[in-house]
Coordinates of C-alpha atoms in Angstrom, one line a residue:
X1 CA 2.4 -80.7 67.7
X2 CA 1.4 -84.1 68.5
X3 CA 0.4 -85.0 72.3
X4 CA 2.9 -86.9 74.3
X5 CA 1.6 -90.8 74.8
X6 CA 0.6 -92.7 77.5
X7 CA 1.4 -96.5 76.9
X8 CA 0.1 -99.5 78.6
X9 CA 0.9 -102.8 78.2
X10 CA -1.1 -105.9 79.1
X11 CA -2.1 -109.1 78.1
X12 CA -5.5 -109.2 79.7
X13 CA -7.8 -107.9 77.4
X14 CA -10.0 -106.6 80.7
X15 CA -7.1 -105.2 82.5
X16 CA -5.9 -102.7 79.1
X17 CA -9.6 -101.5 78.3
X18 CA -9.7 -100.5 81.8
X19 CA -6.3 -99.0 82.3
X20 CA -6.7 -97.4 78.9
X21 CA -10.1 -96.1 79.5
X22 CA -8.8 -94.6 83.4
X23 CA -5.9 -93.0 81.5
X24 CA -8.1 -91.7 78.9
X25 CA -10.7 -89.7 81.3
X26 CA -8.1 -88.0 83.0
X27 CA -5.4 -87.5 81.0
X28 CA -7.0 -87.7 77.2
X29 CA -7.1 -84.1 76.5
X30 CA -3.1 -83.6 76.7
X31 CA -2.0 -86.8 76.3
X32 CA -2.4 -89.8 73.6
X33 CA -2.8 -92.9 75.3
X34 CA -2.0 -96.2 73.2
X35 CA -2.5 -100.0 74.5
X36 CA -0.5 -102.9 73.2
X37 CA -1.4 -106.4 74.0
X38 CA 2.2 -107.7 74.5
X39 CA 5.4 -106.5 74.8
X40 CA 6.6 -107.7 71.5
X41 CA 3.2 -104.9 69.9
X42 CA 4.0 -102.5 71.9
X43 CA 8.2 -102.4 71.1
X44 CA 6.5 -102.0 67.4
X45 CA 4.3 -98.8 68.3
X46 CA 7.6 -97.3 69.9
X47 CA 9.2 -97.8 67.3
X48 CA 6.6 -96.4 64.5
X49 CA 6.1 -93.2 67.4
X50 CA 10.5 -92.8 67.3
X51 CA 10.5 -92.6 63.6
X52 CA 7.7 -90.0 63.7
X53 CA 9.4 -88.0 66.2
X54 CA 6.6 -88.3 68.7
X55 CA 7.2 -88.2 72.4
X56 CA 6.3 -90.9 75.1
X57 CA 5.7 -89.7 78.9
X58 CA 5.2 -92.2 80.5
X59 CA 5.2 -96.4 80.1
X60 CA 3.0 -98.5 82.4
X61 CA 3.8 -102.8 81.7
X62 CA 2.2 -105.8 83.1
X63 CA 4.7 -107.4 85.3
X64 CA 3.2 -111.2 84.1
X65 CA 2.6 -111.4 80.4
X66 CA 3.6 -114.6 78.1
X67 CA 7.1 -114.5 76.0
X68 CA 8.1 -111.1 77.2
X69 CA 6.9 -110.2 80.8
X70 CA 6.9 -106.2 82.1
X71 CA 10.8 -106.1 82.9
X72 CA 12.1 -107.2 80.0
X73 CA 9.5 -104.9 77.9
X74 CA 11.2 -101.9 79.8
X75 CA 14.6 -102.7 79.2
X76 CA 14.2 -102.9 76.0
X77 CA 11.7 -99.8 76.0
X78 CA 14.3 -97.8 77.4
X79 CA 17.2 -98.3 74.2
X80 CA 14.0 -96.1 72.4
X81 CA 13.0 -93.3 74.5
X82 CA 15.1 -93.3 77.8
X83 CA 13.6 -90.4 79.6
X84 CA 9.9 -92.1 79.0
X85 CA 9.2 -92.9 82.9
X86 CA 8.5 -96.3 84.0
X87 CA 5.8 -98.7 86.4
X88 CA 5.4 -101.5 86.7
X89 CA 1.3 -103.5 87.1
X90 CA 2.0 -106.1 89.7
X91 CA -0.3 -108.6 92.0
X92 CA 0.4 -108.3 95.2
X93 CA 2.6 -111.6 95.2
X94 CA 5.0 -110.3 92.9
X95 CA 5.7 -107.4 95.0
X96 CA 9.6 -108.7 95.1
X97 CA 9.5 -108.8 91.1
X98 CA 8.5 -104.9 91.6
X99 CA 11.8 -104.5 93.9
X100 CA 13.7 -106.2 91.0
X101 CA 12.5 -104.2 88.2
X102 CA 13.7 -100.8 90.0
X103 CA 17.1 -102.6 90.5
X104 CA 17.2 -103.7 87.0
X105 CA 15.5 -101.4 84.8
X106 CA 15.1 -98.0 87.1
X107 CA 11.3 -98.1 87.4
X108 CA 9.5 -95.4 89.1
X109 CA 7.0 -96.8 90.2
X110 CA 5.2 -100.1 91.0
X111 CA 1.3 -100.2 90.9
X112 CA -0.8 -103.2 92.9
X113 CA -3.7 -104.5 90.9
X114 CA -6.4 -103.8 91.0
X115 CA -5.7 -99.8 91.4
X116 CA -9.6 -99.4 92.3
X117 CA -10.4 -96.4 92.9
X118 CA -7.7 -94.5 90.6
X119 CA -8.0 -91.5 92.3
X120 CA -6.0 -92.2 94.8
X121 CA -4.4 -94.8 93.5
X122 CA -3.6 -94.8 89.9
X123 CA -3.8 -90.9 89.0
X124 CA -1.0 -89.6 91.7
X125 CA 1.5 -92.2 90.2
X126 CA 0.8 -91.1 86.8
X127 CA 0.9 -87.3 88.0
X128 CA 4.3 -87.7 89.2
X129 CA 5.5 -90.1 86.3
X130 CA 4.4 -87.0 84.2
X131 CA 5.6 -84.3 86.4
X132 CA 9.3 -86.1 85.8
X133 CA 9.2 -86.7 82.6
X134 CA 8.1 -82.8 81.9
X135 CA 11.7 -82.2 83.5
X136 CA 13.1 -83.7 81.4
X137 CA 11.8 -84.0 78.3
X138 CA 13.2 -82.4 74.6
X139 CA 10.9 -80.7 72.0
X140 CA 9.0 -83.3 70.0
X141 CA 10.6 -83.2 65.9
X142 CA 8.5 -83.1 63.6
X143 CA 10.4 -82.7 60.5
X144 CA 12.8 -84.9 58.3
X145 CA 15.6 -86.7 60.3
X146 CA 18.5 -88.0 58.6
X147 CA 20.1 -90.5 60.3
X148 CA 24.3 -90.7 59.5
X149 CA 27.9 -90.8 59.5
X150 CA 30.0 -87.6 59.6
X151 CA 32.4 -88.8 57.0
X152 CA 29.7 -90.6 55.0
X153 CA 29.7 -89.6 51.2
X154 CA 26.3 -91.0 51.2
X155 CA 25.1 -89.2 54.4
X156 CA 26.3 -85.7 52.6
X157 CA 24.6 -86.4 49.5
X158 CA 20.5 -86.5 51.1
X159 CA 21.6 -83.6 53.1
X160 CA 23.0 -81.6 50.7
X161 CA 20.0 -82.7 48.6
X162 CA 17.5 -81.8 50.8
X163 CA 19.6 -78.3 51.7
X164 CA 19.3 -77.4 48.4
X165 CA 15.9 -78.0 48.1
X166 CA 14.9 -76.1 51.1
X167 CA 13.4 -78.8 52.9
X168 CA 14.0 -78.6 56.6
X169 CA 16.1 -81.3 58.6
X170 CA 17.6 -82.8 61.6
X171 CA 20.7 -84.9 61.3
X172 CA 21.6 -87.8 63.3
X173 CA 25.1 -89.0 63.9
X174 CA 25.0 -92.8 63.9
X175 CA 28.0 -92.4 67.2
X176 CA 25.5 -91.0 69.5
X177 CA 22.9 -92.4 71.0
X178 CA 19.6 -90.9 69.2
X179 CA 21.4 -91.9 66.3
X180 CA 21.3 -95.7 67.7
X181 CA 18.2 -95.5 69.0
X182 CA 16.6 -94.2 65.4
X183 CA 18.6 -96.9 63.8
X184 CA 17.1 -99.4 65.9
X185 CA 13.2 -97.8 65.3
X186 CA 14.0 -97.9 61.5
X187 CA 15.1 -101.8 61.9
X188 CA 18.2 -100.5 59.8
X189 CA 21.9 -101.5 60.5
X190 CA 25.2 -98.9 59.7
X191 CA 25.9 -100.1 56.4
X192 CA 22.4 -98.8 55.3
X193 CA 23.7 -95.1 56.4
X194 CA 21.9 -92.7 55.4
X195 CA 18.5 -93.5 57.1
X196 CA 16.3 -90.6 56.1
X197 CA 13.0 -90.7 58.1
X198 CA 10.0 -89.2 57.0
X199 CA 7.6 -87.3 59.6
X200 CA 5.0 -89.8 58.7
X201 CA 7.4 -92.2 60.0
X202 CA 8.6 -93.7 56.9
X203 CA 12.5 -95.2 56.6
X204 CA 14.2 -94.7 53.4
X205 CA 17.6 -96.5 53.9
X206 CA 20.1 -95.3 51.6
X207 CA 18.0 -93.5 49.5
X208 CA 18.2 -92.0 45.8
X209 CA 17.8 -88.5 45.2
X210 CA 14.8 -89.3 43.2
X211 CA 13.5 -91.5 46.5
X212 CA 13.8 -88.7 49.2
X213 CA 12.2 -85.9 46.6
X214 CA 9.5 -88.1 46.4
X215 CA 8.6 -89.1 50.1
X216 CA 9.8 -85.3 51.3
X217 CA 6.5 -84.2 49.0
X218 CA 9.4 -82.5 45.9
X219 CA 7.3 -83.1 42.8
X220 CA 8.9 -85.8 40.5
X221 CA 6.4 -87.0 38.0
X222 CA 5.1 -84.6 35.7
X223 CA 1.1 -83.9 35.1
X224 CA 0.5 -84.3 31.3
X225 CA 2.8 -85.9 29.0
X226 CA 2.5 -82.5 26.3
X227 CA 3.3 -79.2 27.3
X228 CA 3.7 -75.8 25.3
X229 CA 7.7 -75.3 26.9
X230 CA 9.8 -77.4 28.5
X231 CA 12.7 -75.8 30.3
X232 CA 15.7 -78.3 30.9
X233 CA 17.6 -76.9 34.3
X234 CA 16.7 -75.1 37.0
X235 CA 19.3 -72.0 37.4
X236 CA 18.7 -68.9 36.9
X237 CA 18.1 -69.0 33.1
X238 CA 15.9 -71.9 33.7
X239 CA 14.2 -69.8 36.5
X240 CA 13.7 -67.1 34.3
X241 CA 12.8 -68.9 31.3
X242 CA 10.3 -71.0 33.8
X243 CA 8.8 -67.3 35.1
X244 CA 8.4 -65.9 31.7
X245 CA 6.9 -68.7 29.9
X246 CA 4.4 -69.5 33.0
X247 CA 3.7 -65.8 32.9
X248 CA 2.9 -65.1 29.8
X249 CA 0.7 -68.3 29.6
X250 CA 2.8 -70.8 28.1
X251 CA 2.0 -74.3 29.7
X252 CA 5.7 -74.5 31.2
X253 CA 7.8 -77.7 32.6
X254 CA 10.9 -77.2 34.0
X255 CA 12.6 -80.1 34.7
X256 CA 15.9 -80.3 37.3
X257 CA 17.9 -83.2 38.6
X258 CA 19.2 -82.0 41.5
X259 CA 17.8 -78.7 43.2
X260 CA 16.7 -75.5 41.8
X261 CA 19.4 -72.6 41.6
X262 CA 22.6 -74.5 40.0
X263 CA 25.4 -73.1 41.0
X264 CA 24.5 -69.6 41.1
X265 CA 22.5 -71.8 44.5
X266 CA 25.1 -72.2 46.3
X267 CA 26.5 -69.0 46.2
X268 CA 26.9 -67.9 49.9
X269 CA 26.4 -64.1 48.5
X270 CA 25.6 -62.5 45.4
X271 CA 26.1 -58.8 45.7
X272 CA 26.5 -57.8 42.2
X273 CA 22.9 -58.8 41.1
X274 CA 20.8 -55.4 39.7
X275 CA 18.5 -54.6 42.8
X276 CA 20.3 -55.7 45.8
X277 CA 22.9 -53.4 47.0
X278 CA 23.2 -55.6 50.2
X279 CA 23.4 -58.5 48.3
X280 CA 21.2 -62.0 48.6
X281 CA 22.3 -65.2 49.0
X282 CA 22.2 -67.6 46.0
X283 CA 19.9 -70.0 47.8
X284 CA 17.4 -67.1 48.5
X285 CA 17.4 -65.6 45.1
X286 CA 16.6 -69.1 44.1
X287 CA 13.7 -69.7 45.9
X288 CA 12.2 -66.5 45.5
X289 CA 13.0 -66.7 41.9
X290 CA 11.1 -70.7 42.2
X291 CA 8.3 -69.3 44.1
X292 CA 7.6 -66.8 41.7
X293 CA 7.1 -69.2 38.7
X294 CA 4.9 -71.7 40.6
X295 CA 2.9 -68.5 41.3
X296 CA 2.6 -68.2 37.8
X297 CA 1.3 -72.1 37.3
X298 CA 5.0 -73.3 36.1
X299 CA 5.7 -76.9 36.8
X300 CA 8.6 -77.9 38.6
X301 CA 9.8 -81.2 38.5
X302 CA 13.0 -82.4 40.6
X303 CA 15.3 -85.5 40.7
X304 CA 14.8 -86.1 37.2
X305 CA 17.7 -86.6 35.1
X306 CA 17.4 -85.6 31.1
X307 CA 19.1 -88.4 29.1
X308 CA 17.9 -87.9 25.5
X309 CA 16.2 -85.2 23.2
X310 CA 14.2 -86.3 20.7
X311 CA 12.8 -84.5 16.9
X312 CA 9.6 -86.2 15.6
X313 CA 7.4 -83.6 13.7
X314 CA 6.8 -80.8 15.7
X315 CA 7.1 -82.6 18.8
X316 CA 10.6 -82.3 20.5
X317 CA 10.6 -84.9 23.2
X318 CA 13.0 -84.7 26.5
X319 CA 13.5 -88.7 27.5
X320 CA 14.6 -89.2 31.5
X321 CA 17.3 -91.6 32.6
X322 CA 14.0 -94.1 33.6
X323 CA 13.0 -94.2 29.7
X324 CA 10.1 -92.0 29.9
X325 CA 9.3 -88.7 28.5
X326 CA 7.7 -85.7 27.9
X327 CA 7.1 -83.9 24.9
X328 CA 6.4 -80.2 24.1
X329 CA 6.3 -77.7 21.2
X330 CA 9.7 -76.5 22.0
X331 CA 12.2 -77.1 24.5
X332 CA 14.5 -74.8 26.3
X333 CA 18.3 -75.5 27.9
X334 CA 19.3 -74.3 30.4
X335 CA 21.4 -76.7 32.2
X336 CA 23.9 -74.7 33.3
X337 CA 27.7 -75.7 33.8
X338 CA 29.1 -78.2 36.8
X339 CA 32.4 -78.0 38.1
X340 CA 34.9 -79.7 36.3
X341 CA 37.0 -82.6 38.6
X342 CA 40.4 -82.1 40.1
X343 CA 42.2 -84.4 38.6
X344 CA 44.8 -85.3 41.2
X345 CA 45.4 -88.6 43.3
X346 CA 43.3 -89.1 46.3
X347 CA 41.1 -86.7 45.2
X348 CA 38.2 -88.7 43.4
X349 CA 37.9 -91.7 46.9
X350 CA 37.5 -88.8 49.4
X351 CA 34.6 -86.9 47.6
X352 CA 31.7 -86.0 50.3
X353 CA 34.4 -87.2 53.1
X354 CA 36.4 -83.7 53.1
X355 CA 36.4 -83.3 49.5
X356 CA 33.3 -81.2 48.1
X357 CA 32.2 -79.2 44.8
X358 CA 30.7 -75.9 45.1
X359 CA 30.3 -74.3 48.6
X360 CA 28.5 -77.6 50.7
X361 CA 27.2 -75.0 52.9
X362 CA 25.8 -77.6 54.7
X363 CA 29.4 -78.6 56.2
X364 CA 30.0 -74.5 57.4
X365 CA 29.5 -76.0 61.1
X366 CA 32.1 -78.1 60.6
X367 CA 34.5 -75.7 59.4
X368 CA 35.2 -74.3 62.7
X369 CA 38.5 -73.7 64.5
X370 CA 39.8 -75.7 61.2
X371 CA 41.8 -75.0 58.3
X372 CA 39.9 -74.5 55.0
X373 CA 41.0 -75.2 51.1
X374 CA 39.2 -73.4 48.1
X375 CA 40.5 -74.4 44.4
X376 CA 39.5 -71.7 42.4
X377 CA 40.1 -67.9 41.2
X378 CA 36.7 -67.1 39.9
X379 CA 33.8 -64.9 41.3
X380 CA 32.2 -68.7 43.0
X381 CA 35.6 -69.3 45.0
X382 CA 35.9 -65.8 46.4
X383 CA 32.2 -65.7 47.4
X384 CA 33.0 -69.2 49.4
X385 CA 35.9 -68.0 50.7
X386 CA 34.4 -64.8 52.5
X387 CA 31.5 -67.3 53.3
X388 CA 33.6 -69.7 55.2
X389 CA 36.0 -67.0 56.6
X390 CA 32.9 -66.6 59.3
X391 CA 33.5 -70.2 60.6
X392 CA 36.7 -71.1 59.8
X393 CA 39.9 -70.6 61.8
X394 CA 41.7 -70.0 58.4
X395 CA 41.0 -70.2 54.6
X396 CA 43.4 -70.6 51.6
X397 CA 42.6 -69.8 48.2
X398 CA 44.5 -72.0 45.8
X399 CA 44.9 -70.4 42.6
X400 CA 46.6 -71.5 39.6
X401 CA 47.4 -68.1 37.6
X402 CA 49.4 -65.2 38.4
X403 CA 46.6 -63.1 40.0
X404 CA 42.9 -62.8 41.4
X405 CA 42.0 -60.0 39.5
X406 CA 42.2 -61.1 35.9
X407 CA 39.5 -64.0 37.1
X408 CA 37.3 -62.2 40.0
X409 CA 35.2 -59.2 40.3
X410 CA 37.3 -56.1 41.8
X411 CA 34.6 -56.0 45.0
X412 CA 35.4 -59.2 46.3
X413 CA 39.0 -58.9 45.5
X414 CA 38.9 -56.1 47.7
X415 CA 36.8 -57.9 50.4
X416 CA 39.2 -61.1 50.3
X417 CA 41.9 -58.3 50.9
X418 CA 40.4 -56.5 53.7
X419 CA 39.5 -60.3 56.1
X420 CA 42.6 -61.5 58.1
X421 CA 41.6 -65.1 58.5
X422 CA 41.9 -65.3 54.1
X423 CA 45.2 -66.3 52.7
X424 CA 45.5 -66.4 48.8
X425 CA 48.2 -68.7 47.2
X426 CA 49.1 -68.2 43.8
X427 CA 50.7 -69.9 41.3
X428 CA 50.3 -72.9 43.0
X429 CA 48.1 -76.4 42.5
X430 CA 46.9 -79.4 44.4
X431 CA 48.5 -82.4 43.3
X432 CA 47.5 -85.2 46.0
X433 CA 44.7 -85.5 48.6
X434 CA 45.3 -87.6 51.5
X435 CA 43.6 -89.2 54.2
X436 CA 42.1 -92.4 55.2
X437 CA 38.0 -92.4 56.1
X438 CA 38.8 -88.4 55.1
X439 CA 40.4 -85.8 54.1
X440 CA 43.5 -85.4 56.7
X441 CA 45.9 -82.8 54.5
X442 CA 46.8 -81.9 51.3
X443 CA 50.3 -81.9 49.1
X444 CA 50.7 -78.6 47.1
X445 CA 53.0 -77.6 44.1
X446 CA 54.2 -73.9 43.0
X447 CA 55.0 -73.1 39.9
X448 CA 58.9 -73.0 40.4
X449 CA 58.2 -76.9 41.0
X450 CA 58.6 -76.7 44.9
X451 CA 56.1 -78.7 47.1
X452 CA 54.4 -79.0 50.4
X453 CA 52.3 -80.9 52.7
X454 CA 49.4 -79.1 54.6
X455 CA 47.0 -80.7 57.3
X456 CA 43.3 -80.1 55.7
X457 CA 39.7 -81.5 56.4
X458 CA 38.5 -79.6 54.2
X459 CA 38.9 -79.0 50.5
X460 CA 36.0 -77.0 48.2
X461 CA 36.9 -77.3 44.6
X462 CA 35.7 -74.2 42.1
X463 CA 37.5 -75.0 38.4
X464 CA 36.1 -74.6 35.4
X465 CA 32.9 -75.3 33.3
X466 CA 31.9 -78.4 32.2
X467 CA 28.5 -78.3 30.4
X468 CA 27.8 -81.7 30.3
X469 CA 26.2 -81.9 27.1
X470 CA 26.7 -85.4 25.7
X471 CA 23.4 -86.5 25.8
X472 CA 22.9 -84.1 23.0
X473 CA 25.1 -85.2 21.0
X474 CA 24.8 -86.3 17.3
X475 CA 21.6 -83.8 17.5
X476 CA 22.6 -80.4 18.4
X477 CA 25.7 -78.6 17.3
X478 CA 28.2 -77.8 20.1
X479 CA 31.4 -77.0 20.5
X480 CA 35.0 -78.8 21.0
X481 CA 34.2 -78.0 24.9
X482 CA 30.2 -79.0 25.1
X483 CA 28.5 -75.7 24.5
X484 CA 26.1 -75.3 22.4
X485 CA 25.8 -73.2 19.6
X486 CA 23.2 -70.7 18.7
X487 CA 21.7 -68.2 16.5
X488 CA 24.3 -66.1 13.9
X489 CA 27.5 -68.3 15.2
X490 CA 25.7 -71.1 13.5
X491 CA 25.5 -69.7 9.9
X492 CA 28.8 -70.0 8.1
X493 CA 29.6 -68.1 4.8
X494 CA 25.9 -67.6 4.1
X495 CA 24.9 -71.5 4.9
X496 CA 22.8 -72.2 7.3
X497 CA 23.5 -75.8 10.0
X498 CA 22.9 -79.0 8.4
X499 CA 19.2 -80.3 8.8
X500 CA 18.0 -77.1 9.8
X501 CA 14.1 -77.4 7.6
X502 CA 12.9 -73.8 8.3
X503 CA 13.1 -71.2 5.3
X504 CA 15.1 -68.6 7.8
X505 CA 18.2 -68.2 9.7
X506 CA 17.8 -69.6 13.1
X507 CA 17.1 -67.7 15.9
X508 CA 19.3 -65.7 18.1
X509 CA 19.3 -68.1 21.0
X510 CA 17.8 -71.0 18.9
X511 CA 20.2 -73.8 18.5
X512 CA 21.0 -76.2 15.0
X513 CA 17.3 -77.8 15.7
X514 CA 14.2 -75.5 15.2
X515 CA 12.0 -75.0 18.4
X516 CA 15.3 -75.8 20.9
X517 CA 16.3 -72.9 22.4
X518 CA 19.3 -72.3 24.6
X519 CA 19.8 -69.9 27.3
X520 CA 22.5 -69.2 30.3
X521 CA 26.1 -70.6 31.1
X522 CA 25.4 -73.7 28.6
X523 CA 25.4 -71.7 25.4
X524 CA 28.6 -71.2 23.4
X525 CA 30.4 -68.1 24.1
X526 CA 27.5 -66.6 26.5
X527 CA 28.7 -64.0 29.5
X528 CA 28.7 -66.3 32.5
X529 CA 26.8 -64.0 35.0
X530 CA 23.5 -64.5 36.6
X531 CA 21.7 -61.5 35.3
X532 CA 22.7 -62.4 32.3
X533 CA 21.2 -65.9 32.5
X534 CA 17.8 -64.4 33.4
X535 CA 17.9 -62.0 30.6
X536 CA 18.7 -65.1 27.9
X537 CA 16.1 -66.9 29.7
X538 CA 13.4 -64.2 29.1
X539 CA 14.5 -63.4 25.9
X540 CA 14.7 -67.4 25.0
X541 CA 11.0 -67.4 25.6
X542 CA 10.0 -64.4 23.4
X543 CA 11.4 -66.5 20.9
X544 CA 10.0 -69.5 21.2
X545 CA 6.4 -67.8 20.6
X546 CA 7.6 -66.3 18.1
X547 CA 8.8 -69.9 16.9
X548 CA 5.3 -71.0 17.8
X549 CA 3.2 -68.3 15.9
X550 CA 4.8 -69.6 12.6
X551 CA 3.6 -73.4 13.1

């Protein structure tokens, strides 16, 4: 924890030495004690100490210095860390300017120069400057800050990001007034939202993904340029594929653009997974599951977005939306399935202002005493709706079909059943979104064609699979809907795919290109279930050495 600081201010060079160097034998071993030469130097170093969450006691300004004199410095001092205490260094003459300034600019205290000998005239001013600012000073924060607007889609993104990610945070509302005051430190105005601040004190005004990985110390670049595997994703196939390889001494890459985990992340609770009876949350499972291959020596890279695979020899290299790449002797998906959009009015502008995909489990504060939406009828919706039941005055499942049970596990059909606050509509869809700066209600349609409006803030949309494939495409063979095919389904009457230059039938999880494997939600016709996706991820990278011992 850094000490709290001690600031002077003067424009005599003599005066600040000696100040400085009276604070500093008394007070050095708790305290930091920094000297400016001007008021103008000195509203710099509070600003630098704001932005890296480091805590001023006390403020002690020259009443007569050039441009800016002591008053003016303290007014303005104040906007950065009001319950800093305040004196003033006056001449005797100025004694009336000492009145003004604890009129003006509350000072608590006034000190006559020269304060010879500080004793008994500069150290029990300072004692009781600190002795008030201990009552009332907050715990110093030392990690991220985000800086924001509630209804920001911007603001949701870094946290949600850095949520995902596991990097700790503290988040600033740009209406009150630490908000302001960090605003002010960074130099940054509202339309720059989100401000996220480094503990270093570095300002990142509306940062990409790729930006805040890289200044929150996530690893974005990779080490080499050649590796034995490549894993593309970072869910639990990817995971898996990542441990395995790593393990079994395979130089391994994985590669994610957003955060390790997928959606099987963001899962509030996972209770079906082999091994945990009292079930884990997907975010935990993750990160033990991302701990476990950097144990192993796996890299993980993050923020980087896969844009092109390429075939050159035995080389297969991944290319990131930058141009760059990395090559490998084979190359493993795993990129998982996202949520497909809702595709009804309104819906689209109010994304990350009431609107969300997956669980946003950053937003379960917010939730309470309020009315939550799900979209959804699969295992991910019912595990967010027992999720936000805990916060929420009430939650509605919105579901398309019939029933819940032909599309969810029995236990948390059961669970949804047995919690009062959960209400499951069926046979019904959202057609419209509405609101202004966000999501104020929603219109809803039944099947027999009636309709009605419903206040909502919040909406959490779980439909479908969309693999998002179609940077593969004119290479691998996929299917009408994205997935890619693999293994047996890709040999038809006897023949095996077009272009496919090894003398044997391809692989059971190898797709139309030798050495590109294919494990988890992404592959055509797989079961979508989390220990499933670690088993094709293991078993992906048995068979890419046995791909490797035939090279």
């Amino acid at each position: 924890m850094n000490k709290p600081v001690l600031l002077t201010v003067d424009d005599d060079e003599g005066v600040s030495r000696a100040v400085a160097r009276d604070l500093r034998r008394r007070y050095g071993e708790g305290h930091r004690i920094v000297r400016a030469s001007s008021g103008k130097d000195a509203l710099e170093a509070l600003r630098e100490l704001k932005l890296r969450g480091e805590q001023v006691a006390a403020m002690l300004a020259d009443y007569r210095m050039p441009e800016m004199n002591g008053i003016e410095f303290l007014e303005q001092a104040m906007d950065l860390f009001p319950r800093a205490r305040r004196a003033l260094l006056t001449a005797y003459a100025d004694t009336d300017a000492a009145i003004q300034a604890i009129n003006l600019v509350d000072v608590d205290h006034y000190l006559l120069k020269p304060w010879d000998p500080p004793e008994e005239k500069l150290y029990p001013v300072v004692d009781a400057l600190i002795e008030l600012w201990c009552d009332v000073a907050v715990p110093a924060v030392e990690e991220i800050k985000i800086v924001g607007h509630r209804w920001s889609a911007p603001t949701f993104t870094a946290r949600d990001f850095l949520a995902r990610n596991a990097v700790p945070y503290r988040y600033y509302s740009i209406d009150e007034p630490e908000g302001h005051r960090l605003l002010d430190a960074a130099s940054a105005d509202p339309t720059e939202i989100p401000v996220v601040i480094t503990p270093d004190g570095q300002a990142l005004r509306s940062p990409t993904d790729a930006e805040i990985a890289s200044a929150v110390g996530l690893t974005v670049d990779p080490e080499t340029d050649f590796y034995d595997l490549v894993v593309v994703g970072g869910g639990p196939a990817g995971l898996g594929s990542a441990v395995y390889g790593a393990s079994e001494g395979l130089r391994t890459l994985l590669v994610e653009r957003q955060a390790a985990g997928g959606q099987a992340g963001q899962s509030s609770r996972i209770e079906n997974y082999l091994g945990f009876p009292d079930g884990v949350s997907g975010s935990q499972l993750t990160d033990r599951a991302r701990r476990q291959a950097v144990k192993f020596g796996a890299e993980m890279l993050t923020a980087r977005d896969v844009t092109a695979l390429e075939v050159a020899g035995s080389a297969r290299t991944v290319r990131f939306g930058d141009g760059s790449g990395i090559a490998a002797h084979a190359v493993i998906l795993a990129t998982g399935v996202s949520y497909r959009s809702l595709d009804a009015p309104g819906v689209e502008d109010l994304v990350g202002r009431g609107v969300y995909y997956g669980s946003a489990m950053t937003e379960a504060a917010e939730c309470a005493d309020r009315d939550v939406y799900i979209v959804g009828g699969a295992n991910s919706a019912g595990q967010a709706a027992v999720f936000f039941a805990r916060h929420a005055r009430t939650v509605t499942l919105v579901v398309r079909g019939p029933s819940l049970r032909a599309s969810m596990s029995h236990y948390l059909v059961q669970q949804l059943e047995a919690i009062d606050n959960v209400h499951v509509r069926t046979g019904t869809t959202v057609v419209e979104a509405r609101g202004g700066d966000h999501l104020e209600g929603l219109r809803l349609r039944a099947t027999d064609g009636t309709e009605e409006v419903v206040d909502a803030h919040h909406l959490f949309i779980f439909i479908g699979a969309a693999p998002r494939t179609d940077w593969l495409d004119g290479l691998v063979r996929r299917d009408e809907r994205g997935f890619v095919w693999t293994g047996p389904d890709l040999v038809v009457d006897g023949s095996r795919p077009s272009g496919w230059t090894l003398d044997r039938d391809p692989y059971y999880l190898e797709s139309s290109v030798p050495g590109v494997f294919v494990a988890g939600d992404v592959r055509a016709q797989s079961v979508k279930r989390v220990a499933s996706a670690v088993g094709e991820g293991a078993m992906a990278v048995t068979l890419v050495h046995r791909y490797l011992e035939e090279r």
